[in-house]
């Protein structure tokens, strides 16, 4: 085979492309092709995965330009993130220098491959020309209520003094320190995406060209559950609101279970046995999966709740490790005969098990029912007074109307989708442009102060967040009043950087705005994303 001179071929292509790219005949026709590739993290060197991926874009971009399209084929660098911080710590380097050096190497490699990338459009997320716009967007979204600050539970490494992602917790221990991970309440920043759960779900229907299996995954991720809330009265005039998707099984309710973080548990916070229980529970991690797989354990509060439909019947109230605080109301009624978790729990604590759903004799469901454990299939109601003989759907309708009539609850919808946590206790990320005032309030910095830059003289070997530990960086003043203030020391998750680069590519050099409408209207939407 003859040796191919890639550079020579590429020159021909480039010349051809340059000739047609700006040809007025074509732009008059407004035929455009925006070919976007996932931009790389500058990890060191280009690898075969990059080559394979970017070759596809190259072929498409060249083909389209030969067909007379105006082509936008940009490239950039997703250049904030943990690896730079770790590499810099290990080799005593500056994360910025490490990143810049990698970008230079990788760019040279991509160029020598002869890819038809327009390098005039290059962007890098760790450049202030990029992140100053991101900070301005943050402020705008905060002012519109789309970014909020709230307390949630995180995996906390008490030795490294840092928050761990779920995949950094291995068998309950921190991946780096091997310390037993704790659940800790931390105030963090969030995109308020759960507000849009219903819209996101409804609009999946409009994505005609998406594969069904992807749409199904999205649907399950949003996780809409229709059910109802019911108030249970507890001795001493307290009430516990539970969420259930199976109100039809109410006559099989034999206990209530609360999350350890439920407000009612505050009253046990001085009890030693409760604190011990809480500590064991906190070592399980925060994922739904970890919680579901852990052995079911409970703490008997000693309280009894009145059954809302059975006169003179009371049921015990437990705190249980399988109840999440951030789903539904953080409390459930347990129906061991028809829910496996409740069944395991009831067996362990010797609680009553009352069957209320009877499958039709002779059906597969009937066979399933005879297997040891909870039965969660179809059937008709038994042992349930006015619900007897109804099927599950009819019984749900009937009981919800009774609950609403008695004014002890109502039909509700819960979504699994959670708000997107965007705070990271890291140095090498986009600084969050917020400050804390003496009175405890938190406000955005003035836009004229942007960009908020990272300090360069940081100690990356200190425990915890280097920005928090920096002697002066966080001390600032509030421009509006002149009072002293403290900067937010969390930085943004790098997924924020990579969630708008595709619009920035349409006008990558624009200084006073993140993007301009004219170029967006021309280039967007992306025609091909790889
Ligand atoms: C009583 C019951 C009886 C339930 C039964 C199920 C079967 P999905 O469908 O995923 O939304 N639940 C509610 N809130 C919870 C929380 N914070 N943590 C853990 N579990 C919670 O699941 C809804 C069901 O999950 C609810 O319906 C509740 O248990 C439980 F035979 O209520 B069910």
XYZ file of C-alpha atoms and ligand atoms in Angstrom:
563
model
C 0.000 0.000 0.000
C 1.275 3.489 -0.762
C 2.086 5.676 2.163
C -0.607 8.307 2.586
C 0.475 11.868 3.216
C -2.230 12.969 5.608
C -1.043 16.550 5.657
C -1.174 16.813 1.886
C -4.691 15.399 1.714
C -5.784 17.617 4.492
C -4.445 20.713 2.761
C -6.592 19.898 -0.253
C -9.648 19.448 1.901
C -8.998 22.597 3.854
C -8.578 24.648 0.699
C -11.759 23.232 -0.712
C -13.594 23.868 2.484
C -12.358 27.437 2.861
C -13.448 28.124 -0.692
C -17.002 26.950 -0.166
C -17.456 27.921 3.485
C -17.778 31.624 2.975
C -19.235 31.514 -0.471
C -22.137 33.971 -0.649
C -24.117 31.648 -2.867
C -24.347 29.122 -0.071
C -25.037 31.453 2.826
C -27.840 32.972 0.778
C -29.438 29.580 0.738
C -29.039 29.400 4.557
C -28.047 25.789 4.419
C -26.219 25.244 7.667
C -24.812 22.266 9.487
C -23.756 22.524 13.129
C -21.632 19.502 13.941
C -20.971 19.298 17.675
C -18.771 16.837 19.461
C -18.525 16.242 23.163
C -15.546 18.402 24.074
C -12.701 16.605 25.811
C -11.365 16.871 29.305
C -7.657 17.766 28.928
C -6.387 14.698 30.710
C -2.931 14.548 29.084
C -2.861 13.012 25.631
C -5.416 12.223 22.964
C -6.427 8.551 23.091
C -8.015 6.252 20.502
C -11.494 6.990 21.850
C -11.039 10.640 20.909
C -9.726 9.696 17.490
C -12.641 7.404 16.709
C -15.216 9.865 17.960
C -13.810 12.953 16.298
C -13.300 11.132 12.991
C -17.058 10.701 12.713
C -17.574 14.439 13.100
C -14.802 15.120 10.654
C -16.366 12.929 7.979
C -19.797 14.474 8.443
C -18.522 18.038 8.508
C -16.511 17.531 5.326
C -19.366 15.773 3.587
C -21.802 18.536 4.461
C -19.493 21.287 3.353
C -18.976 19.495 0.058
C -22.737 19.437 -0.293
C -22.729 23.196 -0.037
C -23.644 23.682 3.630
C -22.214 26.320 5.907
C -20.569 24.185 8.549
C -19.867 24.967 12.198
C -17.425 22.413 13.516
C -15.894 23.723 16.738
C -13.751 22.258 19.490
C -13.012 23.243 23.060
C -11.880 21.992 26.451
C -13.882 20.938 29.478
C -10.987 22.066 31.579
C -12.088 22.461 35.199
C -12.306 19.405 37.435
C -10.834 17.087 40.004
C -8.052 15.344 38.013
C -6.164 18.632 37.610
C -6.397 19.224 41.337
C -5.242 15.696 42.180
C -2.403 15.711 39.633
C -1.298 19.114 40.837
C -1.323 17.925 44.448
C 0.648 14.795 43.665
C 3.265 16.517 41.506
C 3.363 19.861 43.338
C 2.178 21.782 40.275
C -0.356 24.484 39.619
C -3.661 23.053 38.281
C -3.762 25.843 35.733
C -0.289 25.060 34.358
C -1.025 21.345 34.274
C -4.268 21.987 32.378
C -2.744 24.470 29.902
C 0.103 22.111 29.128
C -2.288 19.243 28.449
C -4.434 21.445 26.223
C -1.395 22.440 24.153
C -0.350 18.801 23.699
C -3.809 17.550 22.840
C -4.533 20.394 20.455
C -1.332 19.683 18.564
C -2.312 16.021 18.317
C -5.794 16.810 17.024
C -4.339 19.257 14.510
C -1.842 16.734 13.249
C -4.708 14.311 12.646
C -5.979 16.833 10.126
C -9.495 17.038 11.544
C -11.651 19.720 9.904
C -12.077 21.634 13.160
C -12.332 25.421 13.053
C -9.760 26.312 15.694
C -10.776 29.988 15.578
C -13.776 28.952 17.668
C -11.775 27.230 20.424
C -13.015 27.732 23.992
C -11.817 26.485 27.353
C -14.087 26.435 30.371
C -11.329 27.369 32.834
C -10.651 30.622 30.951
C -12.212 33.650 32.523
C -13.597 34.666 29.078
C -15.830 31.620 29.471
C -16.586 31.394 33.164
C -17.321 35.074 33.693
C -20.421 34.536 31.539
C -21.282 31.447 33.539
C -21.112 33.492 36.727
C -23.403 36.117 35.164
C -25.823 33.339 34.150
C -25.698 32.014 37.713
C -26.707 35.429 39.059
C -29.545 35.777 36.536
C -30.850 32.302 37.334
C -30.576 32.940 41.066
C -32.580 36.154 40.675
C -35.261 34.216 38.792
C -35.507 31.550 41.512
C -34.033 28.845 39.278
C -31.031 28.396 41.547
C -31.696 27.825 45.219
C -29.733 27.071 48.342
C -30.913 24.337 50.691
C -29.736 21.766 53.173
C -29.402 18.153 52.102
C -27.637 15.032 53.263
C -24.268 14.223 51.741
C -21.645 11.500 52.136
C -19.041 13.117 54.367
C -15.473 11.901 54.721
C -14.474 12.961 58.252
C -10.759 12.499 57.582
C -10.412 14.232 54.213
C -13.125 16.664 55.311
C -14.855 16.511 51.981
C -18.103 15.479 50.345
C -17.912 12.226 48.421
C -19.918 11.212 45.375
C -21.813 7.926 45.836
C -19.291 6.072 43.709
C -16.461 7.300 45.943
C -17.974 5.429 48.889
C -16.716 1.857 48.871
C -18.257 -0.491 51.447
C -19.210 2.481 53.571
C -15.683 3.956 53.527
C -14.059 6.894 51.730
C -12.163 5.788 48.603
C -9.073 7.784 49.528
C -8.976 7.949 53.333
C -10.693 4.620 54.120
C -12.546 6.453 56.902
C -16.114 5.390 57.744
C -18.332 7.759 55.780
C -20.981 9.760 57.627
C -24.219 11.294 56.460
C -23.965 14.988 57.046
C -26.396 17.822 56.501
C -24.840 20.503 54.353
C -26.157 23.686 52.815
C -25.560 23.599 49.073
C -26.573 25.176 45.764
C -29.097 23.533 43.455
C -30.707 24.020 40.080
C -34.363 23.902 40.935
C -35.158 21.279 38.292
C -37.763 19.338 40.260
C -40.062 22.311 39.673
C -40.193 21.183 36.051
C -40.843 17.463 36.684
C -44.228 17.424 35.060
C -43.185 19.471 32.048
C -40.129 17.273 31.524
C -42.302 14.185 31.663
C -45.022 15.545 29.366
C -42.548 16.825 26.810
C -40.931 13.399 26.413
C -43.966 12.731 24.209
C -42.752 15.314 21.713
C -39.384 13.613 21.166
C -40.517 11.542 18.177
C -37.036 10.655 17.042
C -35.729 9.399 20.372
C -35.403 5.643 20.937
C -38.180 4.275 23.142
C -35.773 2.720 25.613
C -34.112 6.092 26.261
C -37.475 7.748 26.734
C -38.447 5.015 29.192
C -35.268 5.565 31.193
C -36.007 9.286 31.306
C -39.566 8.581 32.399
C -38.422 6.299 35.206
C -35.783 8.790 36.270
C -38.448 11.493 36.632
C -40.520 8.815 38.411
C -44.061 10.079 38.777
C -46.068 8.305 41.487
C -49.732 8.951 42.013
C -50.891 8.274 45.526
C -52.187 10.053 48.565
C -51.165 11.560 51.857
C -52.839 10.465 55.057
C -52.577 12.053 58.494
C -52.193 9.583 61.345
C -52.966 10.838 64.816
C -50.416 10.010 67.467
C -50.990 10.125 71.194
C -50.286 13.565 72.583
C -52.105 15.322 69.737
C -49.289 14.978 67.255
C -49.848 14.089 63.617
C -47.726 12.184 61.150
C -48.362 12.693 57.448
C -47.487 9.654 55.347
C -47.267 9.192 51.563
C -48.542 6.014 49.957
C -49.207 4.753 46.458
C -51.263 1.893 47.891
C -53.985 3.498 50.022
C -56.134 0.465 49.111
C -54.041 -1.576 51.582
C -54.816 0.682 54.556
C -56.636 -2.094 56.424
C -53.408 -4.089 56.304
C -51.412 -1.285 57.957
C -49.710 -2.631 61.079
C -47.057 0.006 61.823
C -45.828 3.465 60.868
C -42.213 4.054 59.913
C -40.386 7.380 59.886
C -37.070 8.465 58.439
C -34.345 9.153 61.045
C -34.396 12.738 59.818
C -38.143 13.142 60.316
C -39.017 16.216 62.449
C -40.751 13.990 65.019
C -37.396 12.337 65.767
C -35.977 15.584 67.119
C -37.542 14.721 70.470
C -35.366 11.581 70.718
C -32.129 13.376 70.036
C -31.142 13.145 73.678
C -31.841 9.421 73.961
C -28.656 7.434 73.867
C -30.164 4.361 72.192
C -31.665 6.535 69.464
C -28.355 8.302 68.841
C -26.647 4.952 68.565
C -29.293 3.784 66.102
C -28.935 6.992 64.089
C -25.205 6.524 63.865
C -25.510 3.003 62.435
C -28.085 4.224 59.932
C -25.854 7.131 58.895
C -23.102 4.751 57.879
C -25.090 3.249 55.037
C -24.546 6.090 52.529
C -27.160 8.211 50.828
C -28.115 6.292 47.684
C -31.529 4.733 47.348
C -29.798 1.535 46.299
C -27.548 1.385 49.382
C -30.518 2.042 51.636
C -32.678 -0.564 49.872
C -29.990 -3.247 50.139
C -29.107 -2.642 53.775
C -30.632 -4.944 56.378
C -33.896 -3.441 57.626
C -33.512 -2.073 61.124
C -35.789 0.031 63.277
C -36.084 1.964 66.492
C -39.299 1.658 68.455
C -40.408 5.179 69.440
C -42.890 3.819 71.950
C -45.582 5.977 70.310
C -48.822 4.456 69.097
C -50.770 5.825 66.117
C -54.539 5.569 65.736
C -55.672 3.599 62.726
C -57.811 6.087 60.757
C -60.406 3.478 59.686
C -60.424 0.828 62.418
C -62.007 1.960 65.649
C -59.878 1.505 68.781
C -56.961 0.049 66.834
C -53.510 1.481 67.382
C -50.280 0.601 65.609
C -46.657 1.105 66.736
C -44.508 3.919 65.355
C -40.946 3.004 64.382
C -38.030 4.902 62.962
C -36.660 2.759 60.122
C -33.510 2.853 58.026
C -35.300 2.227 54.719
C -37.349 5.423 54.808
C -35.856 8.377 52.908
C -36.527 11.872 54.159
C -36.437 13.448 50.717
C -39.187 11.373 49.140
C -42.903 11.815 49.751
C -43.286 12.950 53.354
C -40.457 10.924 54.935
C -43.006 8.640 56.622
C -45.048 5.583 55.592
C -47.575 3.145 56.879
C -46.213 -0.373 56.680
C -48.311 -3.106 55.125
C -46.187 -6.255 55.535
C -48.502 -8.580 53.604
C -48.050 -6.570 50.392
C -44.688 -4.843 50.522
C -41.474 -6.838 50.791
C -39.535 -4.243 52.799
C -42.393 -3.993 55.273
C -42.576 -7.790 55.359
C -38.884 -8.167 56.242
C -39.273 -5.485 58.875
C -42.405 -7.062 60.400
C -40.747 -10.489 60.573
C -37.755 -9.030 62.359
C -39.768 -7.081 64.930
C -42.594 -9.648 65.208
C -45.304 -7.287 63.965
C -48.759 -8.240 62.768
C -49.167 -9.289 59.099
C -52.680 -8.848 57.706
C -53.514 -9.964 54.202
C -55.878 -7.569 52.403
C -55.414 -8.508 48.719
C -56.558 -11.910 47.508
C -55.439 -13.088 44.066
C -57.908 -15.006 41.866
C -57.652 -18.752 42.518
C -55.996 -20.627 39.653
C -54.135 -17.613 38.199
C -50.364 -17.110 38.024
C -50.850 -14.459 40.679
C -52.297 -17.075 42.971
C -49.197 -19.231 42.538
C -46.992 -16.209 43.168
C -48.978 -15.414 46.263
C -48.117 -18.767 47.766
C -44.405 -18.039 47.653
C -43.121 -16.878 51.042
C -43.043 -13.105 51.403
C -45.166 -10.104 50.438
C -47.691 -10.346 47.586
C -47.758 -7.277 45.345
C -49.845 -8.517 42.418
C -53.442 -8.019 41.240
C -56.442 -9.200 43.204
C -59.493 -8.205 45.187
C -59.768 -6.702 48.631
C -60.433 -8.795 51.733
C -60.378 -7.998 55.481
C -61.092 -4.374 54.532
C -64.677 -3.518 55.565
C -66.214 -1.223 52.934
C -63.447 -2.017 50.423
C -64.069 -5.771 50.406
C -64.446 -7.399 46.974
C -63.339 -4.293 45.044
C -60.316 -4.662 42.781
C -57.200 -2.573 43.521
C -58.057 0.290 41.157
C -61.630 0.577 42.452
C -60.429 0.317 46.057
C -57.887 3.116 45.567
C -60.571 5.420 44.198
C -62.986 4.580 46.990
C -60.482 4.987 49.839
C -59.098 8.283 48.495
C -62.602 9.728 48.381
C -63.178 8.527 51.974
C -59.875 10.074 53.076
C -60.772 13.371 51.417
C -64.291 13.277 52.852
C -62.923 12.732 56.372
C -60.416 15.527 55.697
C -57.470 13.413 56.828
C -55.546 13.591 53.593
C -55.682 14.040 49.831
C -54.620 12.648 46.480
C -51.017 13.692 45.714
C -48.314 13.161 43.165
C -44.681 12.558 44.065
C -41.711 12.703 41.723
C -38.421 10.899 42.193
C -36.505 13.563 40.257
C -34.347 15.556 42.651
C -32.919 19.032 42.343
C -29.490 19.109 40.751
C -26.777 19.740 43.356
C -24.122 21.935 41.770
C -21.860 22.846 44.754
C -18.472 21.206 45.067
C -16.033 21.742 47.921
C -13.161 21.959 45.439
C -10.580 24.448 44.259
C -10.349 23.845 40.502
C -13.835 24.931 39.438
C -15.807 28.044 38.575
C -16.216 30.206 41.703
C -19.845 30.731 42.725
C -20.495 34.496 42.606
C -22.338 34.745 45.915
C -21.411 36.346 49.230
C -22.604 35.991 52.819
C -23.452 39.086 54.834
C -23.210 39.539 58.591
C -26.975 39.240 59.082
C -26.812 35.726 57.592
C -28.297 36.644 54.237
C -26.692 35.565 50.991
C -26.563 37.841 47.941
C -25.001 37.829 44.460
C -21.919 39.957 43.857
C -22.368 42.943 41.566
C -22.057 41.887 37.927
C -19.410 44.584 37.433
C -17.138 42.555 39.766
C -17.124 39.558 37.452
C -15.159 37.447 36.894
C -14.611 36.226 40.415
C -11.215 34.606 39.897
C -9.609 31.783 41.830
C -6.618 32.676 44.002
C -3.331 31.298 42.679
C -1.480 30.849 45.969
C -3.447 27.930 47.391
C -2.355 25.061 49.545
C -3.772 22.003 47.823
C -2.432 19.730 50.510
C -4.602 21.158 53.239
C -7.534 19.035 54.407
C -10.923 20.122 53.098
C -11.647 22.854 50.593
C -8.509 24.884 49.721
C -10.638 28.001 49.122
C -12.093 27.728 52.608
C -8.584 27.450 54.042
C -7.054 30.302 52.045
C -6.104 33.103 54.457
C -7.618 36.062 52.562
C -9.516 35.054 49.428
C -12.929 34.670 51.012
C -12.808 38.027 52.776
C -14.507 40.685 50.684
C -16.934 43.596 50.848
C -20.467 43.991 49.596
C -20.235 46.673 46.910
C -23.738 48.030 47.517
C -23.235 48.870 51.197
C -19.504 48.588 51.806
C -20.007 46.113 54.650
C -17.629 43.194 55.033
C -18.748 39.883 53.587
C -17.538 36.315 53.059
C -17.337 34.715 49.646
C -18.958 31.389 48.810
C -16.056 28.944 48.860
C -17.847 26.132 46.993
C -17.165 25.989 43.264
C -19.491 24.774 40.514
C -19.782 21.167 39.429
C -18.058 20.884 36.032
C -21.287 19.571 34.529
C -22.476 23.166 34.740
C -19.554 24.236 32.525
C -20.459 21.630 29.935
C -24.186 22.325 29.899
C -24.003 25.458 27.743
C -20.805 25.222 25.688
C -22.812 24.372 22.582
C -24.444 27.810 22.614
C -21.168 29.576 23.376
C -19.644 28.026 20.239
C -22.090 30.068 18.150
C -20.341 33.309 19.207
C -17.287 32.215 21.193
C -15.500 35.559 21.221
C -18.424 37.728 22.304
C -17.314 39.714 25.335
C -20.321 41.416 26.874
C -22.776 38.515 26.645
C -22.571 34.720 26.794
C -24.192 34.496 23.341
C -25.977 36.660 20.848
C -29.371 36.013 19.473
C -28.493 36.392 15.819
C -25.839 33.690 15.769
C -27.970 31.425 17.939
C -30.913 31.798 15.595
C -28.667 30.953 12.694
C -26.717 27.955 14.057
C -28.986 26.374 16.592
C -30.226 23.734 17.022
C -27.203 21.477 16.759
C -27.704 19.318 13.656
C -25.442 16.482 14.702
C -24.165 15.784 18.207
C -21.541 13.136 18.686
C -48.098 1.645 51.938
C -47.861 0.529 51.022
C -48.481 -0.701 50.986
C -46.902 0.826 50.075
C -48.091 -1.581 50.019
C -46.484 -0.040 49.119
C -47.085 -1.282 49.092
P -43.155 4.498 44.655
O -44.098 3.679 43.845
O -41.733 4.215 44.355
O -43.522 5.949 44.672
N -42.678 5.097 50.558
C -43.283 6.298 50.561
N -42.452 7.258 50.974
C -41.275 6.652 51.228
C -40.025 7.115 51.704
N -39.840 8.401 51.990
N -39.035 6.232 51.869
C -39.230 4.919 51.582
N -40.397 4.417 51.146
C -41.415 5.270 50.963
O -43.298 3.958 46.166
C -44.289 4.429 46.990
C -44.351 3.524 48.193
O -43.066 3.554 48.835
C -45.355 4.016 49.195
O -46.520 3.198 49.193
C -44.687 3.699 50.535
O -45.095 2.389 50.835
C -43.224 3.765 50.223
F -48.680 -2.783 49.968
O -47.398 2.742 51.362
B -46.456 2.280 50.319
